[in-house]
Each structure stands twice: as C-alpha cells, then as structure tokens.
mmCIF file of N, CA and C in Angstrom:
data_model
loop_
_atom_site.group_PDB
_atom_site.id
_atom_site.type_symbol
_atom_site.label_atom_id
_atom_site.label_comp_id
_atom_site.label_asym_id
_atom_site.label_seq_id
_atom_site.Cartn_x
_atom_site.Cartn_y
_atom_site.Cartn_z
ATOM 1 N N MET T 15 123.180 82.854 84.554
ATOM 2 C CA MET T 15 122.348 83.192 85.696
ATOM 3 C C MET T 15 121.518 81.984 86.115
ATOM 4 N N LYS T 16 121.397 81.797 87.414
ATOM 5 C CA LYS T 16 120.649 80.681 87.963
ATOM 6 C C LYS T 16 119.149 80.891 87.752
ATOM 7 N N LYS T 17 118.496 79.849 87.252
ATOM 8 C CA LYS T 17 117.041 79.901 87.074
ATOM 9 C C LYS T 17 116.359 79.625 88.407
ATOM 10 N N SER T 18 115.100 79.978 88.467
ATOM 11 C CA SER T 18 114.295 79.615 89.626
ATOM 12 C C SER T 18 114.152 78.098 89.661
ATOM 13 N N ASN T 19 113.875 77.567 90.819
ATOM 14 C CA ASN T 19 113.694 76.140 91.008
ATOM 15 C C ASN T 19 112.412 75.684 90.307
ATOM 16 N N ILE T 20 112.449 74.498 89.735
ATOM 17 C CA ILE T 20 111.286 73.957 89.030
ATOM 18 C C ILE T 20 110.089 73.831 89.988
ATOM 19 N N PHE T 21 110.357 73.591 91.268
ATOM 20 C CA PHE T 21 109.286 73.512 92.266
ATOM 21 C C PHE T 21 108.486 74.818 92.310
ATOM 22 N N ALA T 22 109.185 75.950 92.313
ATOM 23 C CA ALA T 22 108.513 77.253 92.335
ATOM 24 C C ALA T 22 107.648 77.411 91.087
ATOM 25 N N PHE T 23 108.176 77.011 89.940
ATOM 26 C CA PHE T 23 107.432 77.117 88.686
ATOM 27 C C PHE T 23 106.157 76.269 88.726
ATOM 28 N N ILE T 24 106.282 75.026 89.161
ATOM 29 C CA ILE T 24 105.125 74.119 89.198
ATOM 30 C C ILE T 24 104.070 74.621 90.179
ATOM 31 N N GLU T 25 104.504 75.008 91.374
ATOM 32 C CA GLU T 25 103.551 75.453 92.393
ATOM 33 C C GLU T 25 102.908 76.788 92.015
ATOM 34 N N LEU T 26 103.683 77.707 91.436
ATOM 35 C CA LEU T 26 103.104 78.983 90.976
ATOM 36 C C LEU T 26 102.095 78.745 89.860
ATOM 37 N N THR T 27 102.378 77.782 88.996
ATOM 38 C CA THR T 27 101.446 77.444 87.911
ATOM 39 C C THR T 27 100.101 77.038 88.502
ATOM 40 N N LYS T 28 100.125 76.181 89.515
ATOM 41 C CA LYS T 28 98.884 75.730 90.157
ATOM 42 C C LYS T 28 98.178 76.904 90.828
ATOM 43 N N LEU T 29 98.937 77.730 91.538
ATOM 44 C CA LEU T 29 98.349 78.870 92.247
ATOM 45 C C LEU T 29 97.678 79.839 91.275
ATOM 46 N N VAL T 30 98.374 80.193 90.206
ATOM 47 C CA VAL T 30 97.834 81.143 89.225
ATOM 48 C C VAL T 30 96.566 80.586 88.583
ATOM 49 N N GLU T 31 96.560 79.289 88.272
ATOM 50 C CA GLU T 31 95.357 78.671 87.694
ATOM 51 C C GLU T 31 94.174 78.779 88.647
ATOM 52 N N GLU T 32 94.414 78.535 89.928
ATOM 53 C CA GLU T 32 93.348 78.606 90.938
ATOM 54 C C GLU T 32 92.829 80.025 91.125
ATOM 55 N N LEU T 33 93.682 81.021 90.878
ATOM 56 C CA LEU T 33 93.285 82.410 91.103
ATOM 57 C C LEU T 33 92.563 83.040 89.909
ATOM 58 N N LYS T 34 92.397 82.268 88.836
ATOM 59 C CA LYS T 34 91.655 82.764 87.672
ATOM 60 C C LYS T 34 90.167 82.540 87.917
ATOM 61 N N VAL T 35 89.592 83.417 88.720
ATOM 62 C CA VAL T 35 88.184 83.284 89.109
ATOM 63 C C VAL T 35 87.486 84.627 88.960
ATOM 64 N N ASP T 36 86.194 84.569 89.115
ATOM 65 C CA ASP T 36 85.361 85.757 89.171
ATOM 66 C C ASP T 36 85.924 86.675 90.269
ATOM 67 N N GLN T 37 86.056 87.957 89.968
ATOM 68 C CA GLN T 37 86.652 88.904 90.912
ATOM 69 C C GLN T 37 85.938 88.929 92.269
ATOM 70 N N SER T 38 84.650 88.658 92.293
ATOM 71 C CA SER T 38 83.909 88.672 93.557
ATOM 72 C C SER T 38 84.303 87.502 94.465
ATOM 73 N N LYS T 39 84.939 86.482 93.894
ATOM 74 C CA LYS T 39 85.336 85.304 94.678
ATOM 75 C C LYS T 39 86.837 85.298 94.985
ATOM 76 N N LEU T 40 87.518 86.375 94.636
ATOM 77 C CA LEU T 40 88.971 86.423 94.765
ATOM 78 C C LEU T 40 89.451 86.229 96.201
ATOM 79 N N ARG T 41 88.825 86.901 97.147
ATOM 80 C CA ARG T 41 89.240 86.794 98.555
ATOM 81 C C ARG T 41 89.128 85.348 99.049
ATOM 82 N N GLN T 42 87.976 84.695 98.766
ATOM 83 C CA GLN T 42 87.799 83.308 99.195
ATOM 84 C C GLN T 42 88.839 82.403 98.548
ATOM 85 N N LYS T 43 89.124 82.648 97.271
ATOM 86 C CA LYS T 43 90.082 81.821 96.550
ATOM 87 C C LYS T 43 91.490 82.022 97.104
ATOM 88 N N LEU T 44 91.853 83.263 97.392
ATOM 89 C CA LEU T 44 93.162 83.526 98.007
ATOM 90 C C LEU T 44 93.291 82.774 99.331
ATOM 91 N N LYS T 45 92.238 82.818 100.139
ATOM 92 C CA LYS T 45 92.283 82.123 101.431
ATOM 93 C C LYS T 45 92.398 80.613 101.243
ATOM 94 N N SER T 46 91.646 80.065 100.296
ATOM 95 C CA SER T 46 91.691 78.613 100.102
ATOM 96 C C SER T 46 93.033 78.147 99.521
ATOM 97 N N GLN T 47 93.754 79.061 98.893
ATOM 98 C CA GLN T 47 95.053 78.728 98.305
ATOM 99 C C GLN T 47 96.222 79.282 99.133
ATOM 100 N N SER T 48 95.937 79.725 100.338
ATOM 101 C CA SER T 48 96.948 80.415 101.145
ATOM 102 C C SER T 48 98.169 79.566 101.475
ATOM 103 N N ALA T 49 98.040 78.264 101.486
ATOM 104 C CA ALA T 49 99.188 77.402 101.810
ATOM 105 C C ALA T 49 100.352 77.612 100.840
ATOM 106 N N TYR T 50 100.042 77.974 99.591
ATOM 107 C CA TYR T 50 101.111 78.203 98.612
ATOM 108 C C TYR T 50 102.089 79.284 99.091
ATOM 109 N N PHE T 51 101.572 80.275 99.828
ATOM 110 C CA PHE T 51 102.434 81.361 100.292
ATOM 111 C C PHE T 51 103.349 80.908 101.426
ATOM 112 N N ASN T 52 103.076 79.744 101.994
ATOM 113 C CA ASN T 52 103.941 79.181 103.027
ATOM 114 C C ASN T 52 104.903 78.132 102.473
ATOM 115 N N ILE T 53 104.521 77.450 101.398
ATOM 116 C CA ILE T 53 105.386 76.383 100.879
ATOM 117 C C ILE T 53 106.340 76.838 99.778
ATOM 118 N N ILE T 54 105.997 77.911 99.071
ATOM 119 C CA ILE T 54 106.901 78.418 98.025
ATOM 120 C C ILE T 54 107.843 79.410 98.704
ATOM 121 N N GLU T 55 109.028 78.951 99.016
ATOM 122 C CA GLU T 55 109.988 79.770 99.754
ATOM 123 C C GLU T 55 110.815 80.645 98.816
ATOM 124 N N PRO T 56 111.261 81.798 99.316
ATOM 125 C CA PRO T 56 112.071 82.704 98.493
ATOM 126 C C PRO T 56 113.312 82.028 97.891
ATOM 127 N N ARG T 57 113.894 81.079 98.603
ATOM 128 C CA ARG T 57 115.125 80.429 98.109
ATOM 129 C C ARG T 57 114.906 79.664 96.796
ATOM 130 N N TYR T 58 113.656 79.420 96.445
ATOM 131 C CA TYR T 58 113.348 78.710 95.198
ATOM 132 C C TYR T 58 113.406 79.619 93.968
ATOM 133 N N PHE T 59 113.590 80.914 94.185
ATOM 134 C CA PHE T 59 113.579 81.868 93.077
ATOM 135 C C PHE T 59 114.987 82.286 92.665
ATOM 136 N N SER T 60 115.107 82.664 91.411
ATOM 137 C CA SER T 60 116.383 83.180 90.913
ATOM 138 C C SER T 60 116.676 84.506 91.616
ATOM 139 N N GLU T 61 117.944 84.933 91.552
ATOM 140 C CA GLU T 61 118.357 86.174 92.212
ATOM 141 C C GLU T 61 117.502 87.361 91.798
ATOM 142 N N GLY T 62 117.131 87.416 90.532
ATOM 143 C CA GLY T 62 116.360 88.538 90.032
ATOM 144 C C GLY T 62 114.920 88.575 90.520
ATOM 145 N N LEU T 63 114.416 87.454 91.015
ATOM 146 C CA LEU T 63 113.003 87.375 91.414
ATOM 147 C C LEU T 63 112.791 87.182 92.909
ATOM 148 N N VAL T 64 113.831 86.818 93.625
ATOM 149 C CA VAL T 64 113.686 86.537 95.056
ATOM 150 C C VAL T 64 113.144 87.752 95.815
ATOM 151 N N GLY T 65 113.589 88.941 95.468
ATOM 152 C CA GLY T 65 113.138 90.160 96.141
ATOM 153 C C GLY T 65 111.658 90.413 95.951
ATOM 154 N N GLU T 66 111.165 90.170 94.750
ATOM 155 C CA GLU T 66 109.732 90.373 94.475
ATOM 156 C C GLU T 66 108.887 89.365 95.263
ATOM 157 N N TRP T 67 109.326 88.104 95.311
ATOM 158 C CA TRP T 67 108.568 87.105 96.066
ATOM 159 C C TRP T 67 108.580 87.454 97.560
ATOM 160 N N GLU T 68 109.735 87.890 98.074
ATOM 161 C CA GLU T 68 109.811 88.297 99.477
ATOM 162 C C GLU T 68 108.877 89.476 99.750
ATOM 163 N N SER T 69 108.783 90.391 98.798
ATOM 164 C CA SER T 69 107.892 91.544 98.928
ATOM 165 C C SER T 69 106.430 91.098 98.967
ATOM 166 N N ILE T 70 106.065 90.145 98.118
ATOM 167 C CA ILE T 70 104.707 89.593 98.109
ATOM 168 C C ILE T 70 104.410 88.928 99.465
ATOM 169 N N LEU T 71 105.376 88.160 99.972
ATOM 170 C CA LEU T 71 105.179 87.482 101.255
ATOM 171 C C LEU T 71 105.032 88.480 102.401
ATOM 172 N N THR T 72 105.774 89.585 102.334
ATOM 173 C CA THR T 72 105.656 90.618 103.372
ATOM 174 C C THR T 72 104.239 91.179 103.397
ATOM 175 N N VAL T 73 103.675 91.435 102.217
ATOM 176 C CA VAL T 73 102.309 91.957 102.125
ATOM 177 C C VAL T 73 101.303 90.922 102.630
ATOM 178 N N ILE T 74 101.444 89.677 102.205
ATOM 179 C CA ILE T 74 100.438 88.648 102.496
ATOM 180 C C ILE T 74 100.502 88.150 103.942
ATOM 181 N N LYS T 75 101.588 88.488 104.654
ATOM 182 C CA LYS T 75 101.720 88.053 106.053
ATOM 183 C C LYS T 75 101.787 89.229 107.030
ATOM 184 N N GLN T 76 101.493 90.446 106.557
ATOM 185 C CA GLN T 76 101.729 91.651 107.354
ATOM 186 C C GLN T 76 100.954 91.724 108.673
ATOM 187 N N LYS T 77 99.782 91.133 108.753
ATOM 188 C CA LYS T 77 98.969 91.211 109.973
ATOM 189 C C LYS T 77 99.385 90.198 111.034
ATOM 190 N N GLY T 78 100.179 89.198 110.622
ATOM 191 C CA GLY T 78 100.578 88.159 111.573
ATOM 192 C C GLY T 78 99.427 87.223 111.881
ATOM 193 N N ALA T 79 99.718 86.232 112.686
ATOM 194 C CA ALA T 79 98.700 85.244 113.044
ATOM 195 C C ALA T 79 97.673 85.866 113.986
ATOM 196 N N LYS T 80 96.448 85.372 113.881
ATOM 197 C CA LYS T 80 95.372 85.823 114.778
ATOM 198 C C LYS T 80 95.316 84.835 115.943
ATOM 199 N N VAL T 81 95.348 85.377 117.158
ATOM 200 C CA VAL T 81 95.303 84.515 118.337
ATOM 201 C C VAL T 81 94.050 84.805 119.163
ATOM 202 N N ASN T 82 93.580 83.771 119.867
ATOM 203 C CA ASN T 82 92.405 83.963 120.734
ATOM 204 C C ASN T 82 92.865 84.436 122.111
ATOM 205 N N GLU T 83 91.913 84.603 123.026
ATOM 206 C CA GLU T 83 92.251 85.145 124.350
ATOM 207 C C GLU T 83 93.187 84.235 125.154
ATOM 208 N N GLU T 84 93.252 82.950 124.802
ATOM 209 C CA GLU T 84 94.170 82.034 125.481
ATOM 210 C C GLU T 84 95.545 82.006 124.828
ATOM 211 N N GLY T 85 95.720 82.811 123.749
ATOM 212 C CA GLY T 85 97.012 82.858 123.070
ATOM 213 C C GLY T 85 97.199 81.771 122.029
ATOM 214 N N ARG T 86 96.130 81.057 121.724
ATOM 215 C CA ARG T 86 96.219 80.013 120.690
ATOM 216 C C ARG T 86 95.975 80.626 119.315
ATOM 217 N N ILE T 87 96.718 80.151 118.339
ATOM 218 C CA ILE T 87 96.558 80.648 116.967
ATOM 219 C C ILE T 87 95.248 80.108 116.393
ATOM 220 N N VAL T 88 94.394 81.022 115.930
ATOM 221 C CA VAL T 88 93.117 80.620 115.329
ATOM 222 C C VAL T 88 93.116 80.855 113.823
ATOM 223 N N SER T 89 94.068 81.631 113.339
ATOM 224 C CA SER T 89 94.189 81.903 111.905
ATOM 225 C C SER T 89 95.653 82.235 111.625
ATOM 226 N N ASN T 90 96.248 81.573 110.604
ATOM 227 C CA ASN T 90 97.651 81.858 110.320
ATOM 228 C C ASN T 90 97.810 83.260 109.724
ATOM 229 N N ALA T 91 99.046 83.682 109.598
ATOM 230 C CA ALA T 91 99.332 85.053 109.152
ATOM 231 C C ALA T 91 98.735 85.356 107.778
ATOM 232 N N VAL T 92 98.796 84.399 106.870
ATOM 233 C CA VAL T 92 98.289 84.626 105.515
ATOM 234 C C VAL T 92 96.767 84.795 105.534
ATOM 235 N N SER T 93 96.057 83.862 106.148
ATOM 236 C CA SER T 93 94.589 83.945 106.198
ATOM 237 C C SER T 93 94.131 85.192 106.935
ATOM 238 N N ASN T 94 94.775 85.508 108.048
ATOM 239 C CA ASN T 94 94.410 86.687 108.821
ATOM 240 C C ASN T 94 94.612 87.966 108.009
ATOM 241 N N THR T 95 95.720 88.049 107.289
ATOM 242 C CA THR T 95 95.993 89.235 106.472
ATOM 243 C C THR T 95 94.974 89.363 105.343
ATOM 244 N N ILE T 96 94.669 88.256 104.669
ATOM 245 C CA ILE T 96 93.687 88.289 103.575
ATOM 246 C C ILE T 96 92.343 88.823 104.076
ATOM 247 N N ASP T 97 91.965 88.460 105.295
ATOM 248 C CA ASP T 97 90.713 88.965 105.878
ATOM 249 C C ASP T 97 90.710 90.488 105.983
ATOM 250 N N HIS T 98 91.888 91.091 106.111
ATOM 251 C CA HIS T 98 91.997 92.538 106.295
ATOM 252 C C HIS T 98 92.265 93.313 104.994
ATOM 253 N N LEU T 99 92.487 92.595 103.890
ATOM 254 C CA LEU T 99 92.769 93.269 102.619
ATOM 255 C C LEU T 99 91.473 93.772 101.977
ATOM 256 N N SER T 100 91.569 94.913 101.310
ATOM 257 C CA SER T 100 90.426 95.404 100.533
ATOM 258 C C SER T 100 90.334 94.588 99.238
ATOM 259 N N ASP T 101 89.225 94.700 98.547
ATOM 260 C CA ASP T 101 89.081 94.005 97.263
ATOM 261 C C ASP T 101 90.179 94.452 96.300
ATOM 262 N N HIS T 102 90.470 95.742 96.300
ATOM 263 C CA HIS T 102 91.516 96.282 95.430
ATOM 264 C C HIS T 102 92.879 95.680 95.781
ATOM 265 N N GLU T 103 93.175 95.557 97.071
ATOM 266 C CA GLU T 103 94.455 94.970 97.499
ATOM 267 C C GLU T 103 94.544 93.500 97.115
ATOM 268 N N CYS T 104 93.440 92.778 97.207
ATOM 269 C CA CYS T 104 93.409 91.370 96.776
ATOM 270 C C CYS T 104 93.720 91.274 95.286
ATOM 271 N N HIS T 105 93.065 92.119 94.502
ATOM 272 C CA HIS T 105 93.282 92.129 93.053
ATOM 273 C C HIS T 105 94.737 92.473 92.729
ATOM 274 N N SER T 106 95.280 93.470 93.402
ATOM 275 C CA SER T 106 96.663 93.893 93.190
ATOM 276 C C SER T 106 97.634 92.766 93.534
ATOM 277 N N LEU T 107 97.362 92.068 94.614
ATOM 278 C CA LEU T 107 98.210 90.946 95.031
ATOM 279 C C LEU T 107 98.206 89.841 93.975
ATOM 280 N N VAL T 108 97.028 89.526 93.459
ATOM 281 C CA VAL T 108 96.909 88.495 92.425
ATOM 282 C C VAL T 108 97.672 88.920 91.162
ATOM 283 N N GLU T 109 97.606 90.197 90.818
ATOM 284 C CA GLU T 109 98.364 90.697 89.663
ATOM 285 C C GLU T 109 99.863 90.517 89.873
ATOM 286 N N ARG T 110 100.340 90.775 91.082
ATOM 287 C CA ARG T 110 101.765 90.606 91.386
ATOM 288 C C ARG T 110 102.187 89.139 91.291
ATOM 289 N N VAL T 111 101.330 88.245 91.768
ATOM 290 C CA VAL T 111 101.612 86.804 91.671
ATOM 291 C C VAL T 111 101.667 86.399 90.198
ATOM 292 N N GLN T 112 100.731 86.902 89.406
ATOM 293 C CA GLN T 112 100.716 86.605 87.970
ATOM 294 C C GLN T 112 101.995 87.109 87.296
ATOM 295 N N THR T 113 102.434 88.301 87.667
ATOM 296 C CA THR T 113 103.635 88.882 87.072
ATOM 297 C C THR T 113 104.876 88.055 87.399
ATOM 298 N N ILE T 114 105.027 87.647 88.662
ATOM 299 C CA ILE T 114 106.205 86.851 89.013
ATOM 300 C C ILE T 114 106.123 85.476 88.357
ATOM 301 N N TYR T 115 104.920 84.943 88.237
ATOM 302 C CA TYR T 115 104.738 83.669 87.533
ATOM 303 C C TYR T 115 105.195 83.797 86.075
ATOM 304 N N ASP T 116 104.786 84.874 85.417
ATOM 305 C CA ASP T 116 105.194 85.102 84.022
ATOM 306 C C ASP T 116 106.717 85.162 83.909
ATOM 307 N N SER T 117 107.364 85.802 84.873
ATOM 308 C CA SER T 117 108.825 85.911 84.860
ATOM 309 C C SER T 117 109.488 84.554 85.055
ATOM 310 N N VAL T 118 108.972 83.756 85.982
ATOM 311 C CA VAL T 118 109.526 82.413 86.215
ATOM 312 C C VAL T 118 109.319 81.556 84.973
ATOM 313 N N LYS T 119 108.145 81.660 84.369
ATOM 314 C CA LYS T 119 107.821 80.877 83.164
ATOM 315 C C LYS T 119 108.828 81.187 82.053
ATOM 316 N N LYS T 120 109.173 82.480 81.890
ATOM 317 C CA LYS T 120 110.146 82.872 80.868
ATOM 318 C C LYS T 120 111.504 82.242 81.117
ATOM 319 N N GLU T 121 111.876 82.066 82.376
ATOM 320 C CA GLU T 121 113.157 81.418 82.702
ATOM 321 C C GLU T 121 113.217 79.980 82.198
ATOM 322 N N PHE T 122 112.068 79.365 82.092
ATOM 323 C CA PHE T 122 112.021 77.957 81.673
ATOM 324 C C PHE T 122 111.755 77.784 80.180
ATOM 325 N N GLN T 123 111.605 78.880 79.457
ATOM 326 C CA GLN T 123 111.334 78.761 78.011
ATOM 327 C C GLN T 123 112.603 78.913 77.205
#
C-alpha cells in the first residue's frame, strides 16, 4: 500500500504542534495556521486517509470566501469558516487533525 507523502507528514507535524495550545486560544491558533489547510492537498495522502483529509477540508472551507460589497475577497474560505465555528467545533476539528496526523505518523514508523 502506498504511504502518504513525506510532505504531508512534515506539514501535519508542524500544524499539530502549533495547535497544542490553551483551549481558549484555539480559534486564533486555527486562523493563524489556516494556510496549512490550503497547502496540504488530498493527493499527498495514502488511499486510506485521503477521504478523511477531504472531509476535514470540506468542514474547514464550508462557508466559502468572505467578499465585500465590491465583490473583493476579504477573508479566504478557511478563515471565514473558522470565524463561524463554535468552540466545540474548533476543538472537534483539531481532534480530527490530530487523528489523521497519528495515522500518517504510523505509516512512517
């Protein structure tokens, strides 16, 4: 079976480390690390994990980009969605990222 790409493993490692924060700061931390959800593409994951990563991306981008009255993007889909998530949803999302990270890590051990 094909392993996930080493790029996904390295970038997920950095993301998970950054998300190990006080729960009250989780939303801010997710927003500051939101670029990871755009650069870690589903194609970097093994067949068994690609669906879970795609599911995470669907949740984290569900609100779409925020645009102003002139139609200009003022907030990308990830940041805009995080603004609309409850604290519980933020925590749940971080748990899912941790779980997929653990699975990718096992592929490399």
